[in-house]
Short mmCIF file of C-alpha atoms in Angstrom, two decimals:
data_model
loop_
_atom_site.label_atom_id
_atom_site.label_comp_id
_atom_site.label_asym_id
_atom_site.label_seq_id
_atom_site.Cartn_x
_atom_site.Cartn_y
_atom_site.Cartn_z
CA UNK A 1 -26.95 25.43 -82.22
CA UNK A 2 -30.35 25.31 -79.82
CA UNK A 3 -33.24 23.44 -80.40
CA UNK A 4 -35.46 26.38 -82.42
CA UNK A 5 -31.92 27.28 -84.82
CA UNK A 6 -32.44 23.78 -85.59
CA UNK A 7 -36.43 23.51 -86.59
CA UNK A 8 -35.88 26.89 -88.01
CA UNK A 9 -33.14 25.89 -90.81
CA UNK A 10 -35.00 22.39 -90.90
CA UNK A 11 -38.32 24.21 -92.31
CA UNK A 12 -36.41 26.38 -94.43
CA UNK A 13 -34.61 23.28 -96.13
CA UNK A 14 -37.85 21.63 -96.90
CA UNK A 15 -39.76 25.13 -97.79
CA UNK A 16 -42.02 25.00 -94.90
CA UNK A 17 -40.38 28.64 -93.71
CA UNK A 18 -39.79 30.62 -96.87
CA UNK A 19 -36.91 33.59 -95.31
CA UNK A 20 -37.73 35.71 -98.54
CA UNK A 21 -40.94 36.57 -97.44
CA UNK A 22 -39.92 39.86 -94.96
CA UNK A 23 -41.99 41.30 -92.34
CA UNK A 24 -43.15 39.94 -88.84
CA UNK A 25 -45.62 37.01 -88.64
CA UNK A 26 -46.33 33.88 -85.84
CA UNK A 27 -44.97 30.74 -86.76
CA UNK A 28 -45.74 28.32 -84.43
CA UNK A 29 -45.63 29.53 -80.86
CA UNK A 30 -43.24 32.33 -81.74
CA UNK A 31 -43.73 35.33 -83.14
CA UNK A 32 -40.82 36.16 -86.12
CA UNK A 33 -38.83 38.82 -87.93
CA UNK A 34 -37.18 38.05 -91.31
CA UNK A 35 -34.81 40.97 -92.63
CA UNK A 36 -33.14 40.89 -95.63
CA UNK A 37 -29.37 41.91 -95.34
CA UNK A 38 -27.21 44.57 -97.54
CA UNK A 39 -24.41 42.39 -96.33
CA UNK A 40 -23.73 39.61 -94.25
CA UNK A 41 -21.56 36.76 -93.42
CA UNK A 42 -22.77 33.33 -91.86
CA UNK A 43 -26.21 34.05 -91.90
CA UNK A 44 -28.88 31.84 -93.95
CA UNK A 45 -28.93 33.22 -97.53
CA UNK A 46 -28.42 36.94 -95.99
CA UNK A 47 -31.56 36.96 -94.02
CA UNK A 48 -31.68 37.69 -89.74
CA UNK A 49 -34.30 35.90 -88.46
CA UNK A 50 -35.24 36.71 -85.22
CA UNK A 51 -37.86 34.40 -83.27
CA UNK A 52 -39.89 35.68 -80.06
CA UNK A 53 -42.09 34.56 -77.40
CA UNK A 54 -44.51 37.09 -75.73
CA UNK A 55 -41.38 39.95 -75.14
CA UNK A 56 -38.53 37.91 -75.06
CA UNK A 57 -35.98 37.22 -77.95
CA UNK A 58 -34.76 33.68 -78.19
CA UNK A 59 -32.28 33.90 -81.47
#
């Protein structure tokens, strides 16, 4: 797990990133993408969330 996996499931454990709110927004530096799933396995509570700087993805 990198650095940014890490702050991400840090500020969803103390509610400072809330993954049920879906859509793109900037949090932080990045820019991110929260999807709910239909289905998933190992992901946090069946959400993909993607984080991005300028065009590149980083998770």
């Amino acid at each position: 797990m990198n650095k940014l996996e890490t702050k991400i499931l840090k500020a969803i454990e103390t509610n400072k990133l809330n993954p049920e709110i879906l859509g793109e927004r900037k949090w932080y530096n990045y820019f991110i993408r929260v999807t709910e799933l239909v289905w998933s396995i190992n992901l946090y509570d069946g959400y993909l969330i993607e984080a991005y700087t300028k065009n590149t993805v980083i998770i």
